[in-house]
Coordinates of C-alpha atoms in Angstrom, one line a residue:
X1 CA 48.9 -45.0 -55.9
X2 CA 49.4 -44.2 -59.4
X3 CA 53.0 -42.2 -60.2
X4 CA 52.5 -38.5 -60.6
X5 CA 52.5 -37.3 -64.2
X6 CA 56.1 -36.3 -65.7
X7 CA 57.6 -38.1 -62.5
X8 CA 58.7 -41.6 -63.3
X9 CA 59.0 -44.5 -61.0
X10 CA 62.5 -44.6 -60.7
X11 CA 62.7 -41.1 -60.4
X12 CA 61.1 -40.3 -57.5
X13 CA 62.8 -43.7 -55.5
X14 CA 65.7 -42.4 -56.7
X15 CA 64.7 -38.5 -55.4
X16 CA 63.4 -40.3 -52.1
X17 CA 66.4 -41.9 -51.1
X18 CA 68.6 -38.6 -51.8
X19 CA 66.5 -36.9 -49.9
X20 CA 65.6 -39.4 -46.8
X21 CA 68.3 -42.0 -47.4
X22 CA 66.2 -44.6 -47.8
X23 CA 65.5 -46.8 -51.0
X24 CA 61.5 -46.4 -50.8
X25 CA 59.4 -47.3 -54.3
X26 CA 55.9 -46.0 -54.3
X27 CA 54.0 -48.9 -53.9
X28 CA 56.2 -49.7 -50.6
X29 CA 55.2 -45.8 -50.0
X30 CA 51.2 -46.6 -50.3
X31 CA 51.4 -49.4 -47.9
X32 CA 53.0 -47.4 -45.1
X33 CA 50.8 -44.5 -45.6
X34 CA 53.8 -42.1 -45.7
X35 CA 52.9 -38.3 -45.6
X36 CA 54.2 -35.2 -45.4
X37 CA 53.6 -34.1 -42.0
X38 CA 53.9 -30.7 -40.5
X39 CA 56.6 -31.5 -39.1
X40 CA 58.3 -32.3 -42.2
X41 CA 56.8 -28.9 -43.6
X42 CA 58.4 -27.5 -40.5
X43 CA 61.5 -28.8 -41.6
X44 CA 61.6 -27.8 -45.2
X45 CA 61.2 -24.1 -44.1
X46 CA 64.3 -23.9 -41.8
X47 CA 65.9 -25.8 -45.1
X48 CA 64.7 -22.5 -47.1
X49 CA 66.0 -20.2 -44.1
X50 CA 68.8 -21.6 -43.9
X51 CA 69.9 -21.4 -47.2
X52 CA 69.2 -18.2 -47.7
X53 CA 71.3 -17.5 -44.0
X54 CA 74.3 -19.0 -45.8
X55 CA 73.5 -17.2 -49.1
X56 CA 73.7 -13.4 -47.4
X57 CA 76.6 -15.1 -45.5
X58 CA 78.5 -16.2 -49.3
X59 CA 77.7 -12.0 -50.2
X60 CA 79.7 -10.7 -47.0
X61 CA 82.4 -13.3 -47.6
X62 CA 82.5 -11.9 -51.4
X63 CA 82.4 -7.9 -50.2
X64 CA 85.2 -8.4 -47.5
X65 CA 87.3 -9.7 -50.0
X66 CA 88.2 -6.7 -50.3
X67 CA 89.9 -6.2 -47.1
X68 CA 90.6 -9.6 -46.4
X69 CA 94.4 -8.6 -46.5
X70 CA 94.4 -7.2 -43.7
X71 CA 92.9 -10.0 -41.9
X72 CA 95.2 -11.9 -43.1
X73 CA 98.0 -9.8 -41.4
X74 CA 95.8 -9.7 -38.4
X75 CA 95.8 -13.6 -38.1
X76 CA 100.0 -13.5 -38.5
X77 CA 100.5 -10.9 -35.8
X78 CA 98.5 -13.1 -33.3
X79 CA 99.8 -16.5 -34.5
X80 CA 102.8 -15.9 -36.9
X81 CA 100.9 -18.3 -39.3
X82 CA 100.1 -16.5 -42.9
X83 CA 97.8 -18.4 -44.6
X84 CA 95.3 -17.1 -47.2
X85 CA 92.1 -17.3 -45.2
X86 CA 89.8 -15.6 -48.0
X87 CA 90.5 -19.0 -49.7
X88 CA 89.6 -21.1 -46.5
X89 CA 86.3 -18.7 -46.1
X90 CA 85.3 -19.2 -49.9
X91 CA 86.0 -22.8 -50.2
X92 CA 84.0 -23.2 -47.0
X93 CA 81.2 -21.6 -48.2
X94 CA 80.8 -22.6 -51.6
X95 CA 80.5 -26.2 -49.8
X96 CA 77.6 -25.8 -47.6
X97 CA 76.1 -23.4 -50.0
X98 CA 76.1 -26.0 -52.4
X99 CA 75.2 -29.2 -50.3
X100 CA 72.3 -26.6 -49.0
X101 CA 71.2 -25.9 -52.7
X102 CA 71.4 -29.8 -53.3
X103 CA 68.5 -30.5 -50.7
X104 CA 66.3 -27.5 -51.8
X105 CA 66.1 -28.8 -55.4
X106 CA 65.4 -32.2 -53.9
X107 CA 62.7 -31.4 -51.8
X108 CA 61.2 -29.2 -54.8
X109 CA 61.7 -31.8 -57.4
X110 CA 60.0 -34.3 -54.8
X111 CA 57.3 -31.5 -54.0
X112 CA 56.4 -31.4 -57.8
X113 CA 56.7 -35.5 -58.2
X114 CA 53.9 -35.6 -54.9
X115 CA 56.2 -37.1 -53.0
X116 CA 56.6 -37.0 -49.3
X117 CA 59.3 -34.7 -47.7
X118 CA 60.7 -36.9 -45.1
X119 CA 64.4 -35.7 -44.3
X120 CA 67.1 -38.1 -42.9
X121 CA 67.5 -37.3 -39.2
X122 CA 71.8 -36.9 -40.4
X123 CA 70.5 -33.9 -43.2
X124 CA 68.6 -32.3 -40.2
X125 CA 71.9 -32.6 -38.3
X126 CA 74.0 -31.3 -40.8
X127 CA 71.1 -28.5 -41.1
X128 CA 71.4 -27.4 -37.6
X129 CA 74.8 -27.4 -37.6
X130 CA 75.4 -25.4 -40.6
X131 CA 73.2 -22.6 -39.1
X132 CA 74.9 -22.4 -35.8
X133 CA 78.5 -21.7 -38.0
X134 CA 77.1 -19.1 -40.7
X135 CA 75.4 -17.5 -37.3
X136 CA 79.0 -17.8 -35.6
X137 CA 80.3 -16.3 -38.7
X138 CA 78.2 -13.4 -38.4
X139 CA 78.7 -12.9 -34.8
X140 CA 82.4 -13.0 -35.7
X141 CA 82.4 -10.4 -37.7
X142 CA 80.1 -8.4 -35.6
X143 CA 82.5 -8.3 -32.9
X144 CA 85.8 -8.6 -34.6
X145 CA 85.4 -6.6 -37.7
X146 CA 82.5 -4.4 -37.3
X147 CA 83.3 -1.8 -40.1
X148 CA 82.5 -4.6 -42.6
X149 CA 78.5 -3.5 -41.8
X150 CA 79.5 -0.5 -43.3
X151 CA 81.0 -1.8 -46.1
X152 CA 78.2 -4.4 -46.8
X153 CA 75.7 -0.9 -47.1
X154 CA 78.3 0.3 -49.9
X155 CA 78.4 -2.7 -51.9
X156 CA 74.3 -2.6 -52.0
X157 CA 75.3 0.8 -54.4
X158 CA 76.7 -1.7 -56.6
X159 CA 74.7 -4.5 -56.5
X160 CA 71.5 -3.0 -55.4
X161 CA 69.6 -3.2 -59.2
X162 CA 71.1 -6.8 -59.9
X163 CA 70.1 -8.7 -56.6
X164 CA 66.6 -6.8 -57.2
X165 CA 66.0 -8.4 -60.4
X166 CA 67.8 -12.1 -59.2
X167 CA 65.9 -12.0 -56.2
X168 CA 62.5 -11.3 -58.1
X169 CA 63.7 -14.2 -60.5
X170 CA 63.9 -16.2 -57.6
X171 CA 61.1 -15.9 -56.1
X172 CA 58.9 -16.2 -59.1
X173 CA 60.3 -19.6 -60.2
X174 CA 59.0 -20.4 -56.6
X175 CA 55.5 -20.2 -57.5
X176 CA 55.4 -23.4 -59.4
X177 CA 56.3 -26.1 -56.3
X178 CA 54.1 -23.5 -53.8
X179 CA 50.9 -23.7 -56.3
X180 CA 51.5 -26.9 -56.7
X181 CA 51.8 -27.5 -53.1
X182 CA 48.5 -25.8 -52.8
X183 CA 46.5 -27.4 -55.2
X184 CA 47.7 -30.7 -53.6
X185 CA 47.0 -29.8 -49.9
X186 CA 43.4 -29.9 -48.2
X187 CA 43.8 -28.0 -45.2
X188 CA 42.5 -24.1 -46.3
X189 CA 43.9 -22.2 -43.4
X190 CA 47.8 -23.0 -44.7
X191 CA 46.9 -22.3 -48.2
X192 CA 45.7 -18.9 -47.5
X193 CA 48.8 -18.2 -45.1
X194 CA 51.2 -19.4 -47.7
X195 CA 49.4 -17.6 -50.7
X196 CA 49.2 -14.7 -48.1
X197 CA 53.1 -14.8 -47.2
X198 CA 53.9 -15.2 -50.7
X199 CA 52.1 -12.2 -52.0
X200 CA 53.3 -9.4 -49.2
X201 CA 56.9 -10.7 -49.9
X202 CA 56.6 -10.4 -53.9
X203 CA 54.8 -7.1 -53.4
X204 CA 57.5 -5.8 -51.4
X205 CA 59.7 -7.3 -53.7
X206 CA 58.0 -4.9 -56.8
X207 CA 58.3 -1.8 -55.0
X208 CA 61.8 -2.7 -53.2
X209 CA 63.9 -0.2 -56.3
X210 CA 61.9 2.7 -54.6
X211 CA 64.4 2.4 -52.1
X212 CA 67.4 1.5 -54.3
X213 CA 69.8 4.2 -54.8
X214 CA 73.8 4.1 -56.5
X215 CA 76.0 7.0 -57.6
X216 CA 76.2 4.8 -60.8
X217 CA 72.3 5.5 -61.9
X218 CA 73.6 8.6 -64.4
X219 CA 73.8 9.8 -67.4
X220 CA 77.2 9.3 -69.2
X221 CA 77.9 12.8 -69.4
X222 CA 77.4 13.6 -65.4
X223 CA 80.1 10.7 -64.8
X224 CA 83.1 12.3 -63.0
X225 CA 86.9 11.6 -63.5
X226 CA 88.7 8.8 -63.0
X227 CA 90.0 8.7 -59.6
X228 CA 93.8 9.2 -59.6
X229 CA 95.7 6.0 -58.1
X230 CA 98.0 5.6 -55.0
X231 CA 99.9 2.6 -54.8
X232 CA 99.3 1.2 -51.0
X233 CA 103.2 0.1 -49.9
X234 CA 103.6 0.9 -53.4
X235 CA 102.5 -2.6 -55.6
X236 CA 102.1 -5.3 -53.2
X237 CA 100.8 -7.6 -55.4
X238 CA 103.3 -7.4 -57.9
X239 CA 107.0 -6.8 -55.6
X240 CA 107.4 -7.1 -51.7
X241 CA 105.9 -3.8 -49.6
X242 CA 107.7 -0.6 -49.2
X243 CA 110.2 -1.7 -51.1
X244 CA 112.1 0.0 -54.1
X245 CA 110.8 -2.6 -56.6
X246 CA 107.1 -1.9 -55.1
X247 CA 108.0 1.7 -55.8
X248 CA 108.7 1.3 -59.3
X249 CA 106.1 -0.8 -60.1
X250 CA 103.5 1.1 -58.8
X251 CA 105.3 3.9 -61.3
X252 CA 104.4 1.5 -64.2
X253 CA 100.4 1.1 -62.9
X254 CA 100.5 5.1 -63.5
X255 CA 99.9 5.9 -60.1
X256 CA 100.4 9.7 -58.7
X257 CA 101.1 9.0 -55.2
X258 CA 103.5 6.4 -53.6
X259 CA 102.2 5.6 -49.7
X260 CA 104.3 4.2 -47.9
X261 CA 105.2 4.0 -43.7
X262 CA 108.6 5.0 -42.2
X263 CA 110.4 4.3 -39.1
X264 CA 113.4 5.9 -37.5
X265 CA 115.8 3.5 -36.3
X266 CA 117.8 3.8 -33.3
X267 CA 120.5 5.4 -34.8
X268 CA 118.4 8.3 -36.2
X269 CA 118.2 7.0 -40.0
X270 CA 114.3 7.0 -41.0
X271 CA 113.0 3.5 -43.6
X272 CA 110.7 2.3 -45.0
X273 CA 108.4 -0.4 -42.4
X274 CA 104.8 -0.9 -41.7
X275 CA 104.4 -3.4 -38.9
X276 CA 106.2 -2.7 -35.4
X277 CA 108.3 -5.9 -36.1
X278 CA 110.3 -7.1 -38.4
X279 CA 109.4 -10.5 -38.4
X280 CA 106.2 -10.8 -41.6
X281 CA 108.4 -8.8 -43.9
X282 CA 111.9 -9.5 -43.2
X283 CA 114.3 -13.0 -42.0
X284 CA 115.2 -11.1 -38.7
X285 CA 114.4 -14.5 -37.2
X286 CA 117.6 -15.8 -39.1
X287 CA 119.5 -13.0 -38.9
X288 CA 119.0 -11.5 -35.2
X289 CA 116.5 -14.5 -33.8
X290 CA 117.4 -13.5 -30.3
X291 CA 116.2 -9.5 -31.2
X292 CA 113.5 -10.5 -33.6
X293 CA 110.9 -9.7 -31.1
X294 CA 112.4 -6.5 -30.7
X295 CA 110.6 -2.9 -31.9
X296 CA 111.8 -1.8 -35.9
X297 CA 113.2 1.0 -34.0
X298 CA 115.2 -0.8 -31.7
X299 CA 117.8 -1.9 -35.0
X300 CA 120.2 0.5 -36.1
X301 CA 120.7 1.4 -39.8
X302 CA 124.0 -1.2 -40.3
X303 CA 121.5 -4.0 -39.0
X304 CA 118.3 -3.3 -40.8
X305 CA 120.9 -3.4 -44.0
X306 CA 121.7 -6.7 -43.1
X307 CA 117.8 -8.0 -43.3
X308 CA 116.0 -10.0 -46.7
X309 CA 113.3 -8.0 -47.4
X310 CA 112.2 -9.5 -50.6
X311 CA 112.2 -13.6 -49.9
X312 CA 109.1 -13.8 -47.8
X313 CA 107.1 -12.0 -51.0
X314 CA 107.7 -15.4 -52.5
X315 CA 107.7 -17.9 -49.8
X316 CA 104.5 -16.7 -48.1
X317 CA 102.9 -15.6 -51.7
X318 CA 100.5 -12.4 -49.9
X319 CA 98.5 -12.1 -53.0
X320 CA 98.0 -15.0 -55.7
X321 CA 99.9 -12.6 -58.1
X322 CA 103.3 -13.6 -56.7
X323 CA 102.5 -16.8 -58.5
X324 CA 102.6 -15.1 -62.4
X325 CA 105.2 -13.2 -61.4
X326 CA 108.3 -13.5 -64.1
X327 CA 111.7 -14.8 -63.4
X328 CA 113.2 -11.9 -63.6
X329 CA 110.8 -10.3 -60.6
X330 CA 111.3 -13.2 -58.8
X331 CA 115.0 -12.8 -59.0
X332 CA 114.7 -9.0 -58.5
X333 CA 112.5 -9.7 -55.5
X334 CA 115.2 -12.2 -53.8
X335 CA 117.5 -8.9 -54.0
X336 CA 115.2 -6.2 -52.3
X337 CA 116.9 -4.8 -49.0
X338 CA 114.9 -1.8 -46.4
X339 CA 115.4 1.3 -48.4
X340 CA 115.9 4.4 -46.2
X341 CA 113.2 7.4 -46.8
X342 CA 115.9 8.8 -48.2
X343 CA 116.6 6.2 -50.9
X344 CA 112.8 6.1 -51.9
X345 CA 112.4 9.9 -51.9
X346 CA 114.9 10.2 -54.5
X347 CA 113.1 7.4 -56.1
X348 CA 109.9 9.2 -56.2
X349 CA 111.6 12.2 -57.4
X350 CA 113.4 10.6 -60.8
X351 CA 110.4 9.0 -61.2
X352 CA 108.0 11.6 -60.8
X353 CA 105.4 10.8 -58.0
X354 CA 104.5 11.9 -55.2
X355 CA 105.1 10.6 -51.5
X356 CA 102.6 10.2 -48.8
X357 CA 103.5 8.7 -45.8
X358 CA 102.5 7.8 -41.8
X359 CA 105.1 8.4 -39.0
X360 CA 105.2 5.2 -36.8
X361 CA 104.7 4.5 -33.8
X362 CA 103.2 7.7 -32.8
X363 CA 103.2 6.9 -29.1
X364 CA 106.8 6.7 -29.1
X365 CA 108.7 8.7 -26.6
X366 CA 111.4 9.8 -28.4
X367 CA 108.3 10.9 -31.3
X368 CA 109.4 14.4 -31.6
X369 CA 112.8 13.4 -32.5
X370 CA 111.6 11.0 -35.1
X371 CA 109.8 14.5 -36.7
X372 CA 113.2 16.3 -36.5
X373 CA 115.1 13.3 -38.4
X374 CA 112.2 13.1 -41.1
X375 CA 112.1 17.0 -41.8
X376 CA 115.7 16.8 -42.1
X377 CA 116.0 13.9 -44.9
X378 CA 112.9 16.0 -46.5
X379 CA 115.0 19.1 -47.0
X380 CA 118.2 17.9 -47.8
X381 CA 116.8 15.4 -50.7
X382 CA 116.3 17.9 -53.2
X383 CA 112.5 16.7 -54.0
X384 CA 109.9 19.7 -54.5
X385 CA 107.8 20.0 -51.0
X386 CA 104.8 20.0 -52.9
X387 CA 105.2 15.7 -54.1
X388 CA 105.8 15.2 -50.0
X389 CA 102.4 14.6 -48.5
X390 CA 102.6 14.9 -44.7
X391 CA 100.2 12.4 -42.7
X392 CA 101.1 12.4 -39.1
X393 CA 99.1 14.1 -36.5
X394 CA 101.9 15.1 -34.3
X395 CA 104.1 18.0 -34.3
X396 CA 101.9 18.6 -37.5
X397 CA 102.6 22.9 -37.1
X398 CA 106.3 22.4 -36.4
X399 CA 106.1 20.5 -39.8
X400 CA 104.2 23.7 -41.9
X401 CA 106.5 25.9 -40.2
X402 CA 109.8 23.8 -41.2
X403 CA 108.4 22.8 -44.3
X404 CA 105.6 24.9 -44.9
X405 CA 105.7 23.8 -49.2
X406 CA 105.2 20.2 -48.1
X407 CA 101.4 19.1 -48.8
X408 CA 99.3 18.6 -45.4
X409 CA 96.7 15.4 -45.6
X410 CA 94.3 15.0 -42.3
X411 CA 93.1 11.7 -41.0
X412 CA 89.8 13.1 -40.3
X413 CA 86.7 14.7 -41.6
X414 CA 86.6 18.8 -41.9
X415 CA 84.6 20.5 -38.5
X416 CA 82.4 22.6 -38.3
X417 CA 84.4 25.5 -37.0
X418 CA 87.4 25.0 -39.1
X419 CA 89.9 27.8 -38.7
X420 CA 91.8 26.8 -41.4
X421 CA 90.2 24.8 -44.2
X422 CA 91.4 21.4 -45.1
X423 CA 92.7 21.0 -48.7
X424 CA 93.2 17.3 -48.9
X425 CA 91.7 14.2 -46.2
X426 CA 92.7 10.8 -46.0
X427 CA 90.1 8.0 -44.4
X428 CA 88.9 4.7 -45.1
X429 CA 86.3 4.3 -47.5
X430 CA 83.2 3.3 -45.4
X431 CA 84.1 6.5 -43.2
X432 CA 82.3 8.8 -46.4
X433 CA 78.8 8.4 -48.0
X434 CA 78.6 9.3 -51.4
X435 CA 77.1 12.4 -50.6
X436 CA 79.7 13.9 -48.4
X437 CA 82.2 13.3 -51.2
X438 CA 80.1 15.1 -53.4
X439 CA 80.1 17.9 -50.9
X440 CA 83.4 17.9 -50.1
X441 CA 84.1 17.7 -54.2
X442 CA 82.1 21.0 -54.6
X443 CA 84.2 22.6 -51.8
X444 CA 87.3 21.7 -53.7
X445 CA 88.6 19.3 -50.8
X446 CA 90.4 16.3 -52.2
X447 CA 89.2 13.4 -51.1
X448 CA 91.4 10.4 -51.1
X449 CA 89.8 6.8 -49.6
X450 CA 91.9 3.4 -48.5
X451 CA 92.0 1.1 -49.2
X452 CA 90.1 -0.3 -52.3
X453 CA 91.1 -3.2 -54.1
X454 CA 88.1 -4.7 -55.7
X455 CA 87.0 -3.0 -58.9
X456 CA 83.1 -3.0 -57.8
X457 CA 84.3 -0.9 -55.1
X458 CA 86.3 1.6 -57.1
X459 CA 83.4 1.7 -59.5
X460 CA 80.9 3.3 -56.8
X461 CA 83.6 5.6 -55.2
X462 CA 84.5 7.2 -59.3
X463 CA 80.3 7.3 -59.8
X464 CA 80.8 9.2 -56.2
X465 CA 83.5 11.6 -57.3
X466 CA 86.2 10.5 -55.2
X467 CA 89.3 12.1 -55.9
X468 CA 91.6 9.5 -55.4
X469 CA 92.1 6.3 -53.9
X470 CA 94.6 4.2 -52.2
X471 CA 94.7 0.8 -53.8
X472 CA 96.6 -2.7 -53.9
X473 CA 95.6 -3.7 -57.2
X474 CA 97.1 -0.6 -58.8
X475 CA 97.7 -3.1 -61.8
X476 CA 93.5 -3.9 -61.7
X477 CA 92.4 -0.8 -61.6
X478 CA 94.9 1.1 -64.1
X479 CA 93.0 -0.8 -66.9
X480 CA 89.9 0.1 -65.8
X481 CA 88.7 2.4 -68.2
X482 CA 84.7 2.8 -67.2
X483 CA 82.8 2.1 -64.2
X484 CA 81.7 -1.4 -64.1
X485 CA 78.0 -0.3 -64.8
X486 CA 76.3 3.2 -65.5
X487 CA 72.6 3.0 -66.1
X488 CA 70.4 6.2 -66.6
X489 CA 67.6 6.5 -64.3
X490 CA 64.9 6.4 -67.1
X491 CA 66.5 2.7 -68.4
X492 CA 67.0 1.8 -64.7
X493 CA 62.7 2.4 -64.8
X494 CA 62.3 0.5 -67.7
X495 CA 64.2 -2.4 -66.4
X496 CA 62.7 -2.4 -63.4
X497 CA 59.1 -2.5 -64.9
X498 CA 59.8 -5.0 -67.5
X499 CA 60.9 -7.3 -65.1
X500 CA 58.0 -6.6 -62.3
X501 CA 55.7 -7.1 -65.4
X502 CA 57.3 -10.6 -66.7
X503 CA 57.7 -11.4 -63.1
X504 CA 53.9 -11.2 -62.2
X505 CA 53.0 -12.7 -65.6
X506 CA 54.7 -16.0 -65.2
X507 CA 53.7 -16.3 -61.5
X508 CA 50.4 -16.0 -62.5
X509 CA 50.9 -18.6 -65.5
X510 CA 52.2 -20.7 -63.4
X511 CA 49.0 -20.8 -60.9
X512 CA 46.6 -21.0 -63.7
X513 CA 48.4 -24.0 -65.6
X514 CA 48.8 -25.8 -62.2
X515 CA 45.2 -25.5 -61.3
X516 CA 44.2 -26.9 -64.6
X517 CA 46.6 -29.8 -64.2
X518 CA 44.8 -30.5 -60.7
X519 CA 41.5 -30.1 -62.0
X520 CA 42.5 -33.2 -64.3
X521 CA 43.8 -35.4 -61.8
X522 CA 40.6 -35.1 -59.4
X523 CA 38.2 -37.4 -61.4
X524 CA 40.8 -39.9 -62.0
X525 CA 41.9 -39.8 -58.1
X526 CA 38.1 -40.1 -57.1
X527 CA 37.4 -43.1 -59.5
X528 CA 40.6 -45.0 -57.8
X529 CA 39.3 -43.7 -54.6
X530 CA 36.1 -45.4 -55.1
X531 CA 37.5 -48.4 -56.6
X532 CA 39.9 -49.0 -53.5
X533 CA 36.5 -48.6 -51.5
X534 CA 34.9 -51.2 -53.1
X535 CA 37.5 -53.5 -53.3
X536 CA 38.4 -53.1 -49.3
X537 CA 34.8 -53.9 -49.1
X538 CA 34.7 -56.9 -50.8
X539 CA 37.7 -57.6 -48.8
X540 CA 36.1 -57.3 -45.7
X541 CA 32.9 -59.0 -46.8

């Protein structure tokens, strides 16, 4: 059997043992009769599904980046183990995404040398294997974290055009090994259901940016403002959480709004604390290790005084910002004690900013209580009632009646048979399409969404006309002075048909060079064909 033209020898033993781990030459190849089988066709299709299984799967692990954080936090409540798992999940991914990708452009290469496809029985293994943990994966996250759905449909407003146009690319690059698959195989009823497959799937792929749609395909002029920032804890990336030093750096991201969670310890003083214990953000366990399982609550104000709240920022490193923090912010971190809601509202009001903030736990008993010591810090601080925005659900018309300058926020969307109308709401960001924030933007309701740390993300909610957001990355998106993309509609056409057009141009290139490069092997396959008759004749004679 002669070597296939632009394949040398060496090539395609060395492609064949890659691919089927053993060290065949061609001549070796010819004597044993090897051919692709259907089986092994079989198997090179659940290679191609499989990939692109893991491929969607490296796009979710890429969009829940975003709230990966609190994953994170998730995983240290159960286990009181912090780890950066986003980096496990990426590093995890990228390997069988790659050892996947390997294979493909092995059993391509091979496809185009006319060589048989015959995968080890350990790749098929590994194969089988690595779709039962992407399809784990995805079960995972189905049960465990099923808002990230939602969040996948959001990212599509950002992505949407550019997978289009990769996925096209794709696909058209694939109509060199299937043609020359074609041409090479005899049996007609798989060349017409391949050719068939190919063009409903490339069809669909042409008309797929009917159905594409993103707040970010507009005219320059119709973009809205920029939505206004709040820090989330204040910086967490660049100082420990609901601290003073995460107050004041969130001041230098410019943002408008410090959010932030307070407590009321047993002794009536309200602080600054998110989780019910003490022991991700503070050394209780040093300090009190026999009350460290205790509720925040449970400490009085002299022992919450006594706590580190700044030394796990750099031990456990939450973000990998802590790591380029300066000396002097690591020193200042070291330092950083619970600051009562007292000590942070007069922070807020020297520095400007606004406070928002959730009244925790809410199913406490002594929850009214915790209301009356909150108002009371509120009034006596001196700060203007209109920079305190009020959160909490409960006792919420004692508060406007106390307080009634203080701003109310709402956890929840506006009903239908509102009796008063809502001036400002508070929810996550996959809780609002883009076109209920438009709504609610043309019914002067402020819209603020939580929490949104990648910069993709914040790009569709500004296109959307978000008012504000809460963020981590307050020092991301303050230099963030345009939306990632903004396309017009009429250049979003043009793109769209220039690549359809290129798209259908080299596909079709492809087929017609292919066919000719057949057409030129046939009479010198037949003479050898007939020669090898004669000789095995002779043989036999």
């Amino acid at each position: 059997m002669a070597d296939p033209p632009g394949c040398c020898r060496p090539c395609a033993t060395c492609l064949l043992c890659l691919y089927s781990c053993q060290w065949i030459t061609t001549k070796k190849e010819n004597r044993k009769g090897l051919r692709t089988t259907k089986c092994d066709c079989s198997w090179f299709l659940f290679l191609f599904f499989v990939f692109l299984f893991t491929l969607v799967w490296l796009y979710f692990a890429i969009i829940i980046l975003n709230d990966f954080h609190n994953f994170n936090e998730f995983i240290f409540k159960q286990r009181k183990l912090w780890l950066d798992w986003s980096l496990v999940l990426l590093i995890a991914t990228a390997v069988l995404i790659t050892y996947l990708a390997v294979l493909l452009v092995l059993a391509l290469c091979l496809q185009l040398c006319g060589q048989p496809l015959k995968l080890h029985w350990l790749h098929k293994t590994l194969l089988i294997l690595t779709a039962l943990v992407v399809a784990a994966a995805f079960t995972g996250l189905g049960i465990k974290w099923a808002e990230e759905w939602r969040s996948a449909r959001i990212s599509l407003q950002a992505t949407g055009p550019f997978l289009h146009i990769g996925i096209v690319g794709g696909m058209t690059l694939l109509a060199w090994p299937l043609a020359s698959f074609i041409y090479r195989t005899r049996n007609t009823g798989l060349k017409v259901f391949l050719l068939l497959v190919y063009c409903v799937v490339m069809i669909v792929l042409y008309l797929a940016p009917l159905g594409i749609t993103s707040p970010c395909l507009m005219e320059e002029n119709q973009l809205p403002p920029k939505p206004a920032l709040i820090g989330h804890r204040g910086a967490p990336m660049l100082a420990p959480e609901n601290t003073l030093m995460s107050l004041y750096k969130a001041v230098d991201c410019d943002v408008q709004v410090f959010e932030t969670d307070v407590m009321v310890s047993a002794d009536g003083v309200p602080f600054l604390m998110h989780d019910e214990e003490l022991t991700r953000t503070t050394n209780v366990q040093v300090v009190f290790p026999e009350r460290a399982a205790l509720n925040s609550t449970a400490f009085n104000w002299t022992d919450l005084q006594q706590l580190d709240a700044g030394s796990w920022f750099l031990e456990r490193r939450p973000f990998p910002t802590v790591q380029s923090l300066s000396a002097g912010d690591r020193y200042q971190a070291t330092k950083q004690r619970i600051p009562s809601l007292e000590q942070a509202l007069k922070a807020a009001k020297q520095s400007n900013i606004s406070i928002m903030f959730d009244l925790r736990p809410e199913n406490h008993s002594d929850y009214q209580s915790f209301v009356n010591a909150t108002l009371e810090v509120i009034l006596q601080s001196g700060i203007p009632l209109q920079q305190v925005l009020w959160l909490p659900d409960g006792f919420r018309e004692q508060v406007k009646q106390q307080a009634p300058g203080v701003q109310q926020v709402y956890g929840r969307k506006r009903l239908q048979n509102e009796k008063e109308p809502l001036l400002r709401v508070n929810l996550p960001y996959h809780d609002m399409s883009s076109e209920e924030i438009r709504q609610y933007r043309q019914d002067n309701i402020s819209v603020n969404l939580y929490v949104v740390n990648q910069p993709w993300l914040f790009s569709v909610l500004w296109c959307s006309g978000v008012s504000s957001v809460t963020t981590n990355a307050c020092q991301v998106l303050k230099e963030m002075k345009h939306p990632i993309w903004l396309l017009p509609s009429s250049t979003y056409l043009m793109i769209w048909i220039v690549v359809d057009c290129a798209s259908f141009l080299t596909i079709l290139w492809a087929f017609l060079l292919l066919k000719k490069c057949s057409q030129r092997r046939r009479p010198v396959e037949s003479e050898t064909d007939v020669l090898l008759t004669k000789i095995n004749s002779l043989m036999q004679e």
